[in-house]
């Protein structure tokens, strides 16, 4: 299925609509029942995450691994969600117009801000991340970003993952109030930083809670990013985070709704 965004082909996403059990859940009717997950109900690690100045063990995917679970939203540390291997999950907003601020609601009291964890169905032990968003018009550009790190920092530095051997990134998404979401592959290992011009792709969300399979080759830098060009393959060789953004460009109407995400998994 070819996904079209603002008249441009932005990537090929295989959308699987089959109903699955627990971790592969499909919801095709509204409303979605959301139950906030209590921290005590999650499989939280004992103790606290090591501070940045403490060394941490890098957990790289094995060469023969068929999948790498990047984030399944089943774990909390210090009363906030972390990725499957303990990486930071945080949120931030941006907008062109200071008068028309982008706002969001996630986990109450989280600093830095983070999405909350919810049960999508009552009595379902599975958790997913969820946030509410509001993008106000007029705005040349505006968005709400969830930044998901694969691993905790070590010695104050980002710990990269080499996921270049995988072919796809799979994730489950339910969204209201917005039709297109953006994924961005970030690498800040070794001081590498090309600002907001990392490889990215957009996809159109469909009604219900669906699984999307995004080929890694669909990630490209925007055409306007001319000053610093990078090879997406190099970014995936030293990936430090995946960003998911609810956004609008040339915003003429207010957008508000919710986004629920589960099971970010790299697959071969």
mmCIF file of C-alpha atoms in Angstrom:
data_model
loop_
_atom_site.group_PDB
_atom_site.id
_atom_site.type_symbol
_atom_site.label_atom_id
_atom_site.label_comp_id
_atom_site.label_asym_id
_atom_site.label_seq_id
_atom_site.Cartn_x
_atom_site.Cartn_y
_atom_site.Cartn_z
ATOM 1 C CA UNK A 1 0.000 0.000 0.000
ATOM 2 C CA UNK A 2 1.489 3.349 -1.042
ATOM 3 C CA UNK A 3 0.884 6.128 1.461
ATOM 4 C CA UNK A 4 0.279 9.618 0.035
ATOM 5 C CA UNK A 5 0.910 12.742 2.133
ATOM 6 C CA UNK A 6 -0.033 16.166 0.730
ATOM 7 C CA UNK A 7 0.165 14.713 -2.757
ATOM 8 C CA UNK A 8 3.614 13.194 -2.259
ATOM 9 C CA UNK A 9 4.467 9.535 -1.976
ATOM 10 C CA UNK A 10 6.122 9.241 1.419
ATOM 11 C CA UNK A 11 6.684 5.558 1.899
ATOM 12 C CA UNK A 12 5.259 2.091 1.619
ATOM 13 C CA UNK A 13 3.518 0.796 4.718
ATOM 14 C CA UNK A 14 1.945 -2.605 5.023
ATOM 15 C CA UNK A 15 -1.166 -2.273 7.165
ATOM 16 C CA UNK A 16 -2.412 -5.422 8.849
ATOM 17 C CA UNK A 17 -6.042 -5.278 9.891
ATOM 18 C CA UNK A 18 -6.395 -8.729 11.437
ATOM 19 C CA UNK A 19 -7.499 -9.021 15.031
ATOM 20 C CA UNK A 20 -4.790 -10.434 17.276
ATOM 21 C CA UNK A 21 -4.553 -11.484 20.865
ATOM 22 C CA UNK A 22 -3.217 -9.286 23.671
ATOM 23 C CA UNK A 23 -0.109 -7.743 22.104
ATOM 24 C CA UNK A 24 -1.560 -7.596 18.567
ATOM 25 C CA UNK A 25 -4.925 -6.008 19.244
ATOM 26 C CA UNK A 26 -7.185 -4.507 16.598
ATOM 27 C CA UNK A 27 -9.935 -2.094 17.575
ATOM 28 C CA UNK A 28 -12.231 -1.008 14.779
ATOM 29 C CA UNK A 29 -15.032 0.588 16.772
ATOM 30 C CA UNK A 30 -15.151 3.730 18.892
ATOM 31 C CA UNK A 31 -14.801 4.716 21.599
ATOM 32 C CA UNK A 32 -11.626 3.000 22.772
ATOM 33 C CA UNK A 33 -11.796 2.065 26.430
ATOM 34 C CA UNK A 34 -8.754 3.465 28.215
ATOM 35 C CA UNK A 35 -7.773 2.511 31.731
ATOM 36 C CA UNK A 36 -4.787 4.313 33.231
ATOM 37 C CA UNK A 37 -2.127 1.826 34.255
ATOM 38 C CA UNK A 38 -1.036 2.089 37.851
ATOM 39 C CA UNK A 39 2.752 1.989 38.268
ATOM 40 C CA UNK A 40 2.479 -0.918 40.680
ATOM 41 C CA UNK A 41 0.752 -3.000 38.025
ATOM 42 C CA UNK A 42 3.686 -2.805 35.649
ATOM 43 C CA UNK A 43 6.752 -4.972 35.501
ATOM 44 C CA UNK A 44 8.988 -2.282 36.973
ATOM 45 C CA UNK A 45 12.610 -2.937 37.759
ATOM 46 C CA UNK A 46 13.737 -2.909 41.341
ATOM 47 C CA UNK A 47 15.642 0.203 42.358
ATOM 48 C CA UNK A 48 16.482 3.244 40.281
ATOM 49 C CA UNK A 49 18.084 3.651 36.891
ATOM 50 C CA UNK A 50 21.788 4.412 37.111
ATOM 51 C CA UNK A 51 22.608 8.121 36.754
ATOM 52 C CA UNK A 52 24.201 9.228 33.497
ATOM 53 C CA UNK A 53 27.680 9.339 35.003
ATOM 54 C CA UNK A 54 27.486 5.662 35.899
ATOM 55 C CA UNK A 55 28.570 3.137 33.270
ATOM 56 C CA UNK A 56 25.753 1.109 31.754
ATOM 57 C CA UNK A 57 25.923 -2.106 29.808
ATOM 58 C CA UNK A 58 25.103 -1.798 26.122
ATOM 59 C CA UNK A 59 22.500 -4.339 25.036
ATOM 60 C CA UNK A 60 22.939 -4.738 21.294
ATOM 61 C CA UNK A 61 20.688 -7.031 19.235
ATOM 62 C CA UNK A 62 22.289 -10.367 18.420
ATOM 63 C CA UNK A 63 23.345 -10.815 14.811
ATOM 64 C CA UNK A 64 20.876 -13.686 14.355
ATOM 65 C CA UNK A 65 17.962 -11.933 16.090
ATOM 66 C CA UNK A 66 14.799 -11.932 14.000
ATOM 67 C CA UNK A 67 13.325 -9.044 15.980
ATOM 68 C CA UNK A 68 14.356 -6.297 18.382
ATOM 69 C CA UNK A 69 11.623 -5.095 20.716
ATOM 70 C CA UNK A 70 12.448 -1.406 20.931
ATOM 71 C CA UNK A 71 9.516 -0.336 23.122
ATOM 72 C CA UNK A 72 6.552 -2.357 24.374
ATOM 73 C CA UNK A 73 5.509 0.058 27.159
ATOM 74 C CA UNK A 74 5.412 -2.622 29.830
ATOM 75 C CA UNK A 75 8.083 -1.133 32.077
ATOM 76 C CA UNK A 76 8.394 1.868 34.388
ATOM 77 C CA UNK A 77 11.393 3.244 36.259
ATOM 78 C CA UNK A 78 11.246 6.147 38.692
ATOM 79 C CA UNK A 79 7.476 6.269 38.130
ATOM 80 C CA UNK A 80 7.790 6.960 34.409
ATOM 81 C CA UNK A 81 7.704 4.728 31.316
ATOM 82 C CA UNK A 82 10.942 3.538 29.748
ATOM 83 C CA UNK A 83 11.665 1.566 26.596
ATOM 84 C CA UNK A 84 12.059 -2.221 26.581
ATOM 85 C CA UNK A 85 15.728 -1.979 27.634
ATOM 86 C CA UNK A 86 15.331 0.996 29.968
ATOM 87 C CA UNK A 87 15.814 3.944 27.603
ATOM 88 C CA UNK A 88 14.370 7.378 28.295
ATOM 89 C CA UNK A 89 10.937 8.236 26.888
ATOM 90 C CA UNK A 90 10.108 11.929 26.858
ATOM 91 C CA UNK A 91 7.827 14.422 25.108
ATOM 92 C CA UNK A 92 8.103 17.962 23.818
ATOM 93 C CA UNK A 93 6.174 20.353 21.588
ATOM 94 C CA UNK A 94 7.038 22.895 18.925
ATOM 95 C CA UNK A 95 5.275 25.541 16.867
ATOM 96 C CA UNK A 96 6.043 28.425 14.521
ATOM 97 C CA UNK A 97 3.647 30.863 16.194
ATOM 98 C CA UNK A 98 4.394 31.708 19.826
ATOM 99 C CA UNK A 99 0.800 32.904 20.139
ATOM 100 C CA UNK A 100 -0.670 29.561 19.100
ATOM 101 C CA UNK A 101 1.113 27.079 21.344
ATOM 102 C CA UNK A 102 1.051 23.327 20.789
ATOM 103 C CA UNK A 103 -0.018 21.547 23.973
ATOM 104 C CA UNK A 104 -0.284 17.955 25.159
ATOM 105 C CA UNK A 105 -1.267 15.878 28.163
ATOM 106 C CA UNK A 106 0.603 12.758 29.158
ATOM 107 C CA UNK A 107 1.689 11.342 32.507
ATOM 108 C CA UNK A 108 0.803 13.713 35.342
ATOM 109 C CA UNK A 109 3.816 15.152 37.135
ATOM 110 C CA UNK A 110 6.458 13.654 34.831
ATOM 111 C CA UNK A 111 9.627 15.733 34.467
ATOM 112 C CA UNK A 112 10.648 15.701 31.686
ATOM 113 C CA UNK A 113 7.165 15.156 30.266
ATOM 114 C CA UNK A 114 6.252 11.612 29.229
ATOM 115 C CA UNK A 115 3.223 9.785 27.831
ATOM 116 C CA UNK A 116 1.023 7.850 30.215
ATOM 117 C CA UNK A 117 0.574 4.081 30.093
ATOM 118 C CA UNK A 118 -2.941 2.738 29.653
ATOM 119 C CA UNK A 119 -4.871 -0.468 29.188
ATOM 120 C CA UNK A 120 -6.666 -0.248 25.862
ATOM 121 C CA UNK A 121 -9.324 -2.690 27.060
ATOM 122 C CA UNK A 122 -10.534 -3.412 30.551
ATOM 123 C CA UNK A 123 -9.020 -6.564 32.054
ATOM 124 C CA UNK A 124 -6.392 -6.695 29.281
ATOM 125 C CA UNK A 125 -2.933 -6.948 30.907
ATOM 126 C CA UNK A 126 -1.266 -5.281 27.908
ATOM 127 C CA UNK A 127 -0.187 -1.639 28.147
ATOM 128 C CA UNK A 128 0.255 1.041 25.513
ATOM 129 C CA UNK A 129 1.463 4.631 25.632
ATOM 130 C CA UNK A 130 -1.062 7.419 25.211
ATOM 131 C CA UNK A 131 -1.126 11.201 24.984
ATOM 132 C CA UNK A 132 -3.629 13.934 24.173
ATOM 133 C CA UNK A 133 -2.590 16.690 21.780
ATOM 134 C CA UNK A 134 -3.772 20.099 20.614
ATOM 135 C CA UNK A 135 -2.280 21.877 17.581
ATOM 136 C CA UNK A 136 -3.566 25.412 17.162
ATOM 137 C CA UNK A 137 -3.968 27.378 13.959
ATOM 138 C CA UNK A 138 -2.825 29.434 12.228
ATOM 139 C CA UNK A 139 0.701 27.999 12.274
ATOM 140 C CA UNK A 140 3.276 27.390 9.586
ATOM 141 C CA UNK A 141 4.289 24.264 11.455
ATOM 142 C CA UNK A 142 3.442 22.661 14.804
ATOM 143 C CA UNK A 143 3.812 19.281 16.473
ATOM 144 C CA UNK A 144 3.971 17.052 19.528
ATOM 145 C CA UNK A 145 6.939 14.676 19.696
ATOM 146 C CA UNK A 146 7.479 11.468 21.655
ATOM 147 C CA UNK A 147 11.202 10.644 21.789
ATOM 148 C CA UNK A 148 11.967 6.995 22.546
ATOM 149 C CA UNK A 149 15.561 6.043 23.380
ATOM 150 C CA UNK A 150 16.547 2.421 22.874
ATOM 151 C CA UNK A 151 18.919 2.297 25.860
ATOM 152 C CA UNK A 152 19.839 4.363 28.918
ATOM 153 C CA UNK A 153 22.732 6.802 28.650
ATOM 154 C CA UNK A 154 26.180 5.544 29.655
ATOM 155 C CA UNK A 155 28.757 7.924 31.131
ATOM 156 C CA UNK A 156 26.575 10.828 30.089
ATOM 157 C CA UNK A 157 26.515 9.730 26.451
ATOM 158 C CA UNK A 158 23.854 8.283 24.201
ATOM 159 C CA UNK A 159 24.127 4.526 23.645
ATOM 160 C CA UNK A 160 23.533 3.629 19.993
ATOM 161 C CA UNK A 161 21.918 0.538 18.485
ATOM 162 C CA UNK A 162 22.951 -0.992 15.184
ATOM 163 C CA UNK A 163 19.595 -1.889 13.626
ATOM 164 C CA UNK A 164 20.827 -1.716 10.043
ATOM 165 C CA UNK A 165 20.389 -5.479 9.693
ATOM 166 C CA UNK A 166 16.629 -5.192 10.091
ATOM 167 C CA UNK A 167 14.261 -4.482 7.220
ATOM 168 C CA UNK A 168 11.190 -3.022 8.895
ATOM 169 C CA UNK A 169 9.941 -1.135 11.930
ATOM 170 C CA UNK A 170 6.580 -2.433 13.103
ATOM 171 C CA UNK A 171 4.287 -0.481 15.423
ATOM 172 C CA UNK A 172 0.655 -0.374 16.474
ATOM 173 C CA UNK A 173 -1.187 2.950 16.384
ATOM 174 C CA UNK A 174 -4.617 4.329 17.206
ATOM 175 C CA UNK A 175 -5.195 8.044 16.628
ATOM 176 C CA UNK A 176 -8.050 10.535 16.502
ATOM 177 C CA UNK A 177 -8.083 14.117 15.293
ATOM 178 C CA UNK A 178 -5.159 13.648 12.910
ATOM 179 C CA UNK A 179 -4.632 11.720 9.695
ATOM 180 C CA UNK A 180 -0.851 11.580 9.313
ATOM 181 C CA UNK A 181 1.947 10.788 11.781
ATOM 182 C CA UNK A 182 5.688 11.085 11.298
ATOM 183 C CA UNK A 183 8.511 8.752 12.335
ATOM 184 C CA UNK A 184 12.085 10.019 12.573
ATOM 185 C CA UNK A 185 15.306 8.040 13.041
ATOM 186 C CA UNK A 186 17.766 9.874 15.311
ATOM 187 C CA UNK A 187 21.486 9.304 15.816
ATOM 188 C CA UNK A 188 23.371 11.451 18.303
ATOM 189 C CA UNK A 189 26.126 8.946 18.972
ATOM 190 C CA UNK A 190 29.621 10.371 19.040
ATOM 191 C CA UNK A 191 28.348 13.938 18.990
ATOM 192 C CA UNK A 192 26.650 13.445 15.629
ATOM 193 C CA UNK A 193 23.739 15.838 15.281
ATOM 194 C CA UNK A 194 22.121 17.201 12.151
ATOM 195 C CA UNK A 195 19.389 18.986 14.056
ATOM 196 C CA UNK A 196 15.863 18.389 12.826
ATOM 197 C CA UNK A 197 16.971 16.997 9.480
ATOM 198 C CA UNK A 198 17.292 13.318 10.343
ATOM 199 C CA UNK A 199 15.780 10.696 8.036
ATOM 200 C CA UNK A 200 12.019 10.491 8.435
ATOM 201 C CA UNK A 201 8.848 9.175 6.874
ATOM 202 C CA UNK A 202 5.135 9.833 7.264
ATOM 203 C CA UNK A 203 2.195 7.467 7.129
ATOM 204 C CA UNK A 204 -1.554 7.807 7.064
ATOM 205 C CA UNK A 205 -3.369 6.366 10.065
ATOM 206 C CA UNK A 206 -6.485 4.294 9.534
ATOM 207 C CA UNK A 207 -9.531 3.924 11.801
ATOM 208 C CA UNK A 208 -8.951 1.532 14.670
ATOM 209 C CA UNK A 209 -5.827 0.182 16.361
ATOM 210 C CA UNK A 210 -3.739 -1.144 13.499
ATOM 211 C CA UNK A 211 -0.287 -2.589 12.904
ATOM 212 C CA UNK A 212 1.930 -0.701 10.456
ATOM 213 C CA UNK A 213 5.107 -2.189 8.987
ATOM 214 C CA UNK A 214 7.466 0.532 7.812
ATOM 215 C CA UNK A 215 10.443 -0.431 5.609
ATOM 216 C CA UNK A 216 13.632 1.188 6.887
ATOM 217 C CA UNK A 217 14.423 2.156 3.303
ATOM 218 C CA UNK A 218 11.346 4.433 3.419
ATOM 219 C CA UNK A 219 13.211 6.806 5.792
ATOM 220 C CA UNK A 220 14.731 9.733 3.895
ATOM 221 C CA UNK A 221 15.835 13.268 4.649
ATOM 222 C CA UNK A 222 13.467 16.005 3.525
ATOM 223 C CA UNK A 223 14.333 17.493 0.141
ATOM 224 C CA UNK A 224 14.846 20.918 1.720
ATOM 225 C CA UNK A 225 17.664 19.582 3.946
ATOM 226 C CA UNK A 226 20.496 20.589 1.650
ATOM 227 C CA UNK A 227 23.199 21.803 4.054
ATOM 228 C CA UNK A 228 23.894 18.476 5.777
ATOM 229 C CA UNK A 229 23.091 15.252 3.965
ATOM 230 C CA UNK A 230 23.367 11.873 5.681
ATOM 231 C CA UNK A 231 22.911 8.310 4.533
ATOM 232 C CA UNK A 232 19.931 6.773 6.367
ATOM 233 C CA UNK A 233 21.860 3.490 6.548
ATOM 234 C CA UNK A 234 24.521 5.228 8.671
ATOM 235 C CA UNK A 235 21.841 6.559 10.996
ATOM 236 C CA UNK A 236 20.408 3.072 11.516
ATOM 237 C CA UNK A 237 23.905 1.764 12.266
ATOM 238 C CA UNK A 238 24.057 4.096 15.279
ATOM 239 C CA UNK A 239 20.420 4.726 16.184
ATOM 240 C CA UNK A 240 19.886 6.471 19.532
ATOM 241 C CA UNK A 241 16.133 7.145 19.399
ATOM 242 C CA UNK A 242 12.959 6.906 17.372
ATOM 243 C CA UNK A 243 10.700 9.963 17.371
ATOM 244 C CA UNK A 244 6.964 9.809 16.695
ATOM 245 C CA UNK A 245 5.283 13.137 15.922
ATOM 246 C CA UNK A 246 1.686 14.278 15.655
ATOM 247 C CA UNK A 247 2.087 17.330 13.435
ATOM 248 C CA UNK A 248 0.630 19.730 10.932
ATOM 249 C CA UNK A 249 2.282 21.937 8.341
ATOM 250 C CA UNK A 250 0.582 25.060 7.001
ATOM 251 C CA UNK A 251 -1.985 24.625 9.781
ATOM 252 C CA UNK A 252 -5.236 26.384 8.936
ATOM 253 C CA UNK A 253 -7.533 24.516 11.332
ATOM 254 C CA UNK A 254 -7.058 23.466 14.938
ATOM 255 C CA UNK A 255 -6.317 19.774 15.443
ATOM 256 C CA UNK A 256 -6.842 17.908 18.683
ATOM 257 C CA UNK A 257 -7.217 14.290 19.665
ATOM 258 C CA UNK A 258 -5.374 11.341 21.163
ATOM 259 C CA UNK A 259 -2.585 9.041 20.017
ATOM 260 C CA UNK A 260 -2.022 5.517 21.372
ATOM 261 C CA UNK A 261 1.064 3.526 20.403
ATOM 262 C CA UNK A 262 2.284 0.042 21.267
ATOM 263 C CA UNK A 263 4.995 -2.430 20.280
ATOM 264 C CA UNK A 264 7.744 -0.698 18.334
ATOM 265 C CA UNK A 265 9.633 -3.697 16.979
ATOM 266 C CA UNK A 266 12.434 -3.951 14.417
ATOM 267 C CA UNK A 267 11.922 -6.990 12.194
ATOM 268 C CA UNK A 268 13.913 -8.855 9.535
#
